[in-house]
CSV table of C-alpha atoms in Angstrom, one decimal:
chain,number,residue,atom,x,y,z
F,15,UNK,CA,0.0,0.0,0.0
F,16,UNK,CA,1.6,3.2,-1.1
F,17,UNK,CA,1.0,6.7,-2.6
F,18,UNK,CA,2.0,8.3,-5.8
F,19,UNK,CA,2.6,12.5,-5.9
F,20,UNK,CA,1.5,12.8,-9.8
F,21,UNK,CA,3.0,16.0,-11.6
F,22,UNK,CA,0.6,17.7,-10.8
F,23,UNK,CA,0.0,16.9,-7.1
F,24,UNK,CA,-2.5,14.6,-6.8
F,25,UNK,CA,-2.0,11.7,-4.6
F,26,UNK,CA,-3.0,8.2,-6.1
F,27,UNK,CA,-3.1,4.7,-4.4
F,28,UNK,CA,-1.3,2.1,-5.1
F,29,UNK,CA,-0.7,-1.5,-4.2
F,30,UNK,CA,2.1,-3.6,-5.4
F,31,UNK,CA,2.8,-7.3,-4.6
F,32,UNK,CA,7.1,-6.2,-5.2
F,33,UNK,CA,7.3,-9.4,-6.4
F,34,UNK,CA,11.4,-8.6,-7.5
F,35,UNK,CA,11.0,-7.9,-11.8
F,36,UNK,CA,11.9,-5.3,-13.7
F,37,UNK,CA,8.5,-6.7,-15.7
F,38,UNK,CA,5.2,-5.9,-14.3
F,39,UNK,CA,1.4,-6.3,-14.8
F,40,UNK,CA,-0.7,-2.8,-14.4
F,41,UNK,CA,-4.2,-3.7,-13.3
F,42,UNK,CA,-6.9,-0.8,-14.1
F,43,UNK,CA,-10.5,-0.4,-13.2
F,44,UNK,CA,-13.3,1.5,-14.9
F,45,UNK,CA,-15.3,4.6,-14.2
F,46,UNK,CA,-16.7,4.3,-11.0
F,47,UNK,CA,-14.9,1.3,-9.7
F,48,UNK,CA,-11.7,1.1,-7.4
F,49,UNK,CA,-8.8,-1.3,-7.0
F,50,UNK,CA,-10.5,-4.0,-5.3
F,51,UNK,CA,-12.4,-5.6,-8.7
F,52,UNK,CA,-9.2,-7.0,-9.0
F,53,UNK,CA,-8.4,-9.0,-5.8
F,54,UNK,CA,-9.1,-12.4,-8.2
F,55,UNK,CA,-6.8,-11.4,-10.4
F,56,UNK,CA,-4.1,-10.1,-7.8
F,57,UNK,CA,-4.1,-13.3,-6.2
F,58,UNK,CA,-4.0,-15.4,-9.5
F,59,UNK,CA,-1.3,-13.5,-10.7
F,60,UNK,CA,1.2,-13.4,-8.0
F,61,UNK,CA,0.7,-17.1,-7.2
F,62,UNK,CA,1.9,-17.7,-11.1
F,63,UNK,CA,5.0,-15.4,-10.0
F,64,UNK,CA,3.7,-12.2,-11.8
F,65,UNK,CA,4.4,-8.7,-10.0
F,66,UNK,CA,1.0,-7.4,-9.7
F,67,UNK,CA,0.6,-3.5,-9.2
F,68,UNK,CA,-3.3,-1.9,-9.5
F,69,UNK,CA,-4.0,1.1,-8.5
F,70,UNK,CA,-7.2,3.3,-8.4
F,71,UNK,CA,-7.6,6.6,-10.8
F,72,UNK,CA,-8.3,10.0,-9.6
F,73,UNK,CA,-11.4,10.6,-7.6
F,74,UNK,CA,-11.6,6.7,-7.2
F,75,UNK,CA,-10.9,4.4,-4.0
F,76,UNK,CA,-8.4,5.9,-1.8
F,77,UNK,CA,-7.0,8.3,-4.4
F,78,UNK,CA,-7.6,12.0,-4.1
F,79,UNK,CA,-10.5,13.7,-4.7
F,80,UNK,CA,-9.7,16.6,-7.1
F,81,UNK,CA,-11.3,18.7,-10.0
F,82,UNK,CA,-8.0,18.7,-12.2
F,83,UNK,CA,-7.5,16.7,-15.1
F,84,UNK,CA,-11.1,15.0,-15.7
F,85,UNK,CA,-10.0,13.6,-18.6
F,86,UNK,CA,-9.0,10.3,-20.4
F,87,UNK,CA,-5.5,12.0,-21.3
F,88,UNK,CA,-4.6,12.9,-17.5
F,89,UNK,CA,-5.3,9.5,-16.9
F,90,UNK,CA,-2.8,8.1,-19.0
F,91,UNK,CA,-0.3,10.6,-17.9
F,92,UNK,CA,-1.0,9.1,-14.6
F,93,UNK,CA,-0.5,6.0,-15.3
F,94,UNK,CA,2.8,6.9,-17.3
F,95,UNK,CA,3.8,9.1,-13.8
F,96,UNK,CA,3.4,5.4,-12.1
F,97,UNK,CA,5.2,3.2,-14.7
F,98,UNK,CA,8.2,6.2,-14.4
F,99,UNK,CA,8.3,6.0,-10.6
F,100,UNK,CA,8.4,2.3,-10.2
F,101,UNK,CA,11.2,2.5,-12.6
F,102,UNK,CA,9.5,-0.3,-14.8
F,103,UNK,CA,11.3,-1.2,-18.5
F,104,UNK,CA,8.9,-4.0,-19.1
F,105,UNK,CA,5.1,-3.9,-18.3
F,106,UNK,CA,1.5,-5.8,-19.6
F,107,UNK,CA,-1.4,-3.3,-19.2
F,108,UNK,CA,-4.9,-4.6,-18.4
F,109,UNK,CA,-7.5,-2.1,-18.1
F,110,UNK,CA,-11.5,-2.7,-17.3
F,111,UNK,CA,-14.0,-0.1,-19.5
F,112,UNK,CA,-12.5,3.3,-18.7
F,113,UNK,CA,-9.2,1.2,-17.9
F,114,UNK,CA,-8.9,0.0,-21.4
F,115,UNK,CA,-9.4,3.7,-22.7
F,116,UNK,CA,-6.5,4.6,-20.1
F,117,UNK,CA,-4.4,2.0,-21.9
F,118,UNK,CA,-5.3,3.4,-25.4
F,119,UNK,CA,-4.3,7.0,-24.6
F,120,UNK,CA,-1.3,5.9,-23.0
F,121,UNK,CA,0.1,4.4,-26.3
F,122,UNK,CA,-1.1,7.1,-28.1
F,123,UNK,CA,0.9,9.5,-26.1
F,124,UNK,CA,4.0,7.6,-25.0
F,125,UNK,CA,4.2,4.7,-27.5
F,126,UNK,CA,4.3,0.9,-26.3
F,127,UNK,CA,7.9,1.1,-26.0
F,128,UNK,CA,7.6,-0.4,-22.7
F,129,UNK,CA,4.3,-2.3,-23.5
F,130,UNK,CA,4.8,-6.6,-23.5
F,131,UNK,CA,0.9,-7.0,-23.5
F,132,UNK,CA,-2.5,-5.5,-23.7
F,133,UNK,CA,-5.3,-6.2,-22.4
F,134,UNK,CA,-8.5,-4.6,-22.4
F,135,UNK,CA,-11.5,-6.3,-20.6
F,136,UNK,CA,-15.4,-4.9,-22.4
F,137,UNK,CA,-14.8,-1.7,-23.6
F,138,UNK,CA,-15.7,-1.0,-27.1
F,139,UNK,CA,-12.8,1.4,-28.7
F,140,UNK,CA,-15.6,3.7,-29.9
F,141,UNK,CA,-18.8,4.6,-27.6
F,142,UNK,CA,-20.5,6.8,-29.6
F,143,UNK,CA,-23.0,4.9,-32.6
F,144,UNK,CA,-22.4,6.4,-35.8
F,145,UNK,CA,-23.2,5.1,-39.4
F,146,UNK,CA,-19.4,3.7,-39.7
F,147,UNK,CA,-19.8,2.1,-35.9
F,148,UNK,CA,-22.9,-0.1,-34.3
F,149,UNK,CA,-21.1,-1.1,-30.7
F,150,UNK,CA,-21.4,2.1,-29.0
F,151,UNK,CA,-22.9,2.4,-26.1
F,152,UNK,CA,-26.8,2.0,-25.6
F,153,UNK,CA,-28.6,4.0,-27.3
F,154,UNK,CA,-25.2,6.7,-27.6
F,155,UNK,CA,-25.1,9.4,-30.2
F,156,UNK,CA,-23.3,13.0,-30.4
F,157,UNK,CA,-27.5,14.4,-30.3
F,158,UNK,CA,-27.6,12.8,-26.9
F,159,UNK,CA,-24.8,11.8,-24.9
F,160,UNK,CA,-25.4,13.5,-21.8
F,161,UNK,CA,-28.3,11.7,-21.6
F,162,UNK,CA,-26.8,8.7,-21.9
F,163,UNK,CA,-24.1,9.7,-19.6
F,164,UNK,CA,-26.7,9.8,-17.1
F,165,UNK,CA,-28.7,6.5,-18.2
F,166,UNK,CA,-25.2,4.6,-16.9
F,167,UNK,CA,-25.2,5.2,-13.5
F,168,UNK,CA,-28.6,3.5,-13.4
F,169,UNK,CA,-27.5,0.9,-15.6
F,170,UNK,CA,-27.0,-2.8,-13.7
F,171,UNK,CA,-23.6,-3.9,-14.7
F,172,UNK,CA,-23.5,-7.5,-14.0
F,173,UNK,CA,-25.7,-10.7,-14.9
F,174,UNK,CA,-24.1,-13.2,-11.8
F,175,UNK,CA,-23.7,-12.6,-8.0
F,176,UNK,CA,-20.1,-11.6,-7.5
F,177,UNK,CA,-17.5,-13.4,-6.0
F,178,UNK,CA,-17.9,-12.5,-1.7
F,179,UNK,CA,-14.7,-12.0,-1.4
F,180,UNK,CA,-14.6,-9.5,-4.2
F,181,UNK,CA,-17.9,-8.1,-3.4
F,182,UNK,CA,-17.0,-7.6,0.5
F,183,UNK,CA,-13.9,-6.0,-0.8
F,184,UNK,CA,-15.2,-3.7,-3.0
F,185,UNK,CA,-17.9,-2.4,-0.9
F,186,UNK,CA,-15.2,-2.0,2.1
F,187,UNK,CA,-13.1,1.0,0.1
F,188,UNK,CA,-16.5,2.4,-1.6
F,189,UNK,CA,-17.9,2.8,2.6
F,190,UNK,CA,-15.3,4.8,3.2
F,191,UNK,CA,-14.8,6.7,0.1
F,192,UNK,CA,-17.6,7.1,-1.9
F,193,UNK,CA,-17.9,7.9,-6.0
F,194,UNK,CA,-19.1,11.1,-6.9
F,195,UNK,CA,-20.8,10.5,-9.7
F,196,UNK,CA,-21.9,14.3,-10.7
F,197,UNK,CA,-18.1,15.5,-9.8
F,198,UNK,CA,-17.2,12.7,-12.2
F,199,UNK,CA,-19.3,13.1,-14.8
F,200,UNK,CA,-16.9,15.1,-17.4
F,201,UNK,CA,-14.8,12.6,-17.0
F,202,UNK,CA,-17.4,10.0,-18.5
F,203,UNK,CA,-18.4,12.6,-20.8
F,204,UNK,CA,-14.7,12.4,-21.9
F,205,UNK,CA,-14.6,8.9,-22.1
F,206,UNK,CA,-17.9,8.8,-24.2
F,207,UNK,CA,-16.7,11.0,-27.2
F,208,UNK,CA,-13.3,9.3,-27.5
F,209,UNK,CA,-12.4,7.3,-31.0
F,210,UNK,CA,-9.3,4.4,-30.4
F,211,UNK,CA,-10.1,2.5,-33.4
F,212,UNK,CA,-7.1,4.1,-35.3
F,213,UNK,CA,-4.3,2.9,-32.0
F,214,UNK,CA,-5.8,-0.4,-31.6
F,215,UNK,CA,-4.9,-0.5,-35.5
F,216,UNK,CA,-1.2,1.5,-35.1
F,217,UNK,CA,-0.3,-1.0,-32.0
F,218,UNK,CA,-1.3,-4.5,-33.9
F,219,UNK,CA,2.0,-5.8,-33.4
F,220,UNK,CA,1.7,-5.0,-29.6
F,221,UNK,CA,0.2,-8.8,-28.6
F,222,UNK,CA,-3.6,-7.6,-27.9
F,223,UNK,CA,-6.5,-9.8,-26.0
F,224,UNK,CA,-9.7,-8.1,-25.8
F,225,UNK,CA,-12.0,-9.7,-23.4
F,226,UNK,CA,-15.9,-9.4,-23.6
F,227,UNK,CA,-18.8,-9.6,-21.2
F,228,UNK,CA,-20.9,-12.1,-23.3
F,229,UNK,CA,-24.3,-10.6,-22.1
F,230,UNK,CA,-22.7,-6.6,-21.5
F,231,UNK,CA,-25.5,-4.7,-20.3
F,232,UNK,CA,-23.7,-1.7,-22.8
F,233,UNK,CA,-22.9,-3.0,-26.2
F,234,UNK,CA,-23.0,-6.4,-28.2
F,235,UNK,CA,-20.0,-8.6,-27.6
F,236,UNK,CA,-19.0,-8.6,-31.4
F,237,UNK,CA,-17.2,-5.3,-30.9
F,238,UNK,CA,-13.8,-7.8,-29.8
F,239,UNK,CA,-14.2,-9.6,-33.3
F,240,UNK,CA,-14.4,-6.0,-34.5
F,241,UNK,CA,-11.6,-5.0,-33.0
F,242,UNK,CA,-9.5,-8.0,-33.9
F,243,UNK,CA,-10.3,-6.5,-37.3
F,244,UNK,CA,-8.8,-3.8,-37.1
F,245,UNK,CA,-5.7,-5.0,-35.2
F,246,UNK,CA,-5.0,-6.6,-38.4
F,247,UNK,CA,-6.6,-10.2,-37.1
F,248,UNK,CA,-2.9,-10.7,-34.8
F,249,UNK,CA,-5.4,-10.2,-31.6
F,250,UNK,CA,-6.8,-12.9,-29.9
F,251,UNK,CA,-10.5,-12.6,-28.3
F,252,UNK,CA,-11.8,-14.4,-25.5
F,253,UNK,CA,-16.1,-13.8,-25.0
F,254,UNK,CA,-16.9,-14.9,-20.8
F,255,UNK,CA,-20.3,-16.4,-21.6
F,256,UNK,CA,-23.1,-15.6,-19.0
F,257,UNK,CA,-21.6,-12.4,-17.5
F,258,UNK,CA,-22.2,-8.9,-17.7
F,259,UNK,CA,-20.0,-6.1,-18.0
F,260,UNK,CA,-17.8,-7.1,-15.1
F,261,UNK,CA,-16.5,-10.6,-16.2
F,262,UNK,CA,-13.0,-10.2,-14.4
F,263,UNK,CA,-15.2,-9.8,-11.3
F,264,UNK,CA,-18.1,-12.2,-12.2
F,265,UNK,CA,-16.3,-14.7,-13.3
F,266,UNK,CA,-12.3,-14.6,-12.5
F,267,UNK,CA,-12.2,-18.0,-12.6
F,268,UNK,CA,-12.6,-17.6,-16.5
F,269,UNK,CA,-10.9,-14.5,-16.6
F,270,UNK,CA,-7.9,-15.6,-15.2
F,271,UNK,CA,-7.5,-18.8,-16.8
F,272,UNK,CA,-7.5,-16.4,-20.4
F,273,UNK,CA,-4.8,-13.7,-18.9
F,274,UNK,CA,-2.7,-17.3,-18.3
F,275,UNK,CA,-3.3,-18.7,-21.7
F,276,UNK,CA,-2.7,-14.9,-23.3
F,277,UNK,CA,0.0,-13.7,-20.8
């Protein structure tokens, strides 16, 4: 358990397993959510011998609650601030929703010079429906995102009960550090109009699994076979049946056994 001082002063959480390796797997969560979805695939990992670092955003879990930098692009800057701290050469990135996003602007900004491994876990690279695009999100269009910003938060995420362990663990940060979901809301406005179609095509060569929600309460899980498309068909897709949006959480079981296979 540790803090970061980002460049511009805000303090986020971290936890790292120190495992001793130069190489490293980032673990991300999504808008909303804190470090604690991943407490399956912590455990998972560091039993294979991985060093496991996640960490929570911004104005998530025990990170500081600021108005600077709502944005996808801070985020990534963030996460570059962490990767520079912790001195890391050699690093897979696996990001949930928002989290894959934070991975996409990261390569767009810094390159995947020090990038082994992606991993984005349902997150379409586009969330906006347009006539070039069907697996936005909902109902989403440029005439009514704000609406549909707002139809999330009253959106149920998931399809089975959740792990105790993760859901005791979850709830347990969010009781003493609530989401603000109005404070937040530019920064899922941000996350709404963003396009990543044309990195997830630049990085092909970067080894890419996307991994889908099979019944995702937000868009079809085709978008992966979309996206594997576009990353020139090098990616590999892996479709949790019989979980919602959550499947690292719902299912880490499944999950995990695809970040071995992958990894």
């Amino acid at each position: 358990m540790a803090y970061l001082s980002t460049n511009d002063h805000v303090r986020l959480y971290y936890e790292d397993n120190e495992v001793t390796s130069e190489h490293a797997v980032i673990l991300m969560h999504g808008f909303g959510g804190n470090h604690a979805e991943f407490i399956n695939q912590v455990a998972y990992l560091t039993e294979s011998g991985y060093r496991v670092i996640s960490y929570d955003h911004r104005n998530h879990g025990l990170s500081d609650r600021t108005f600077q930098g709502l944005r996808v692009s801070r985020l990534a800057t963030d996460l570059n601030n962490l990767i520079n701290e912790l001195q890391l050469k050699s690093v897979d990135l696996i990001g949930h929703s928002m989290g894959a996003s934070v991975i996409w602007a990261y390569l767009s900004l810094f390159g995947a010079e020090k990038i082994q491994h992606i991993v984005t876990i349902d997150q379409s690279p586009k969330a906006l429906n347009t006539d070039d695009w069907a697996f936005g999100l909902l109902d989403d269009t440029w005439a009514n995102v704000a609406f549909t910003a707002r139809n999330v938060e009253h959106t149920k995420m998931t399809v089975k009960r959740l792990p105790d362990n993760a859901y005791q663990a979850i709830r347990a940060v969010q009781a003493d550090h609530a989401f603000n979901y109005d404070q937040n809301e530019p920064l899922l406005l941000n996350h709404l109009v963003q396009d990543w179609r044309d990195v997830i095509h630049t990085y092909a060569d970067v080894p890419q699994l996307f991994i889908a929600g099979g019944e995702s309460p937000l868009w079809s899980c085709d978008y992966a076979k979309t996206c594997q498309y576009i990353a020139n068909d090098q990616a590999t897709v892996t479709v949790i049946p019989h979980t919602g949006h959550l499947p690292h959480v719902e299912d880490p079981d499944a999950v995990n056994a695809a970040l071995a296979t992958f990894l």
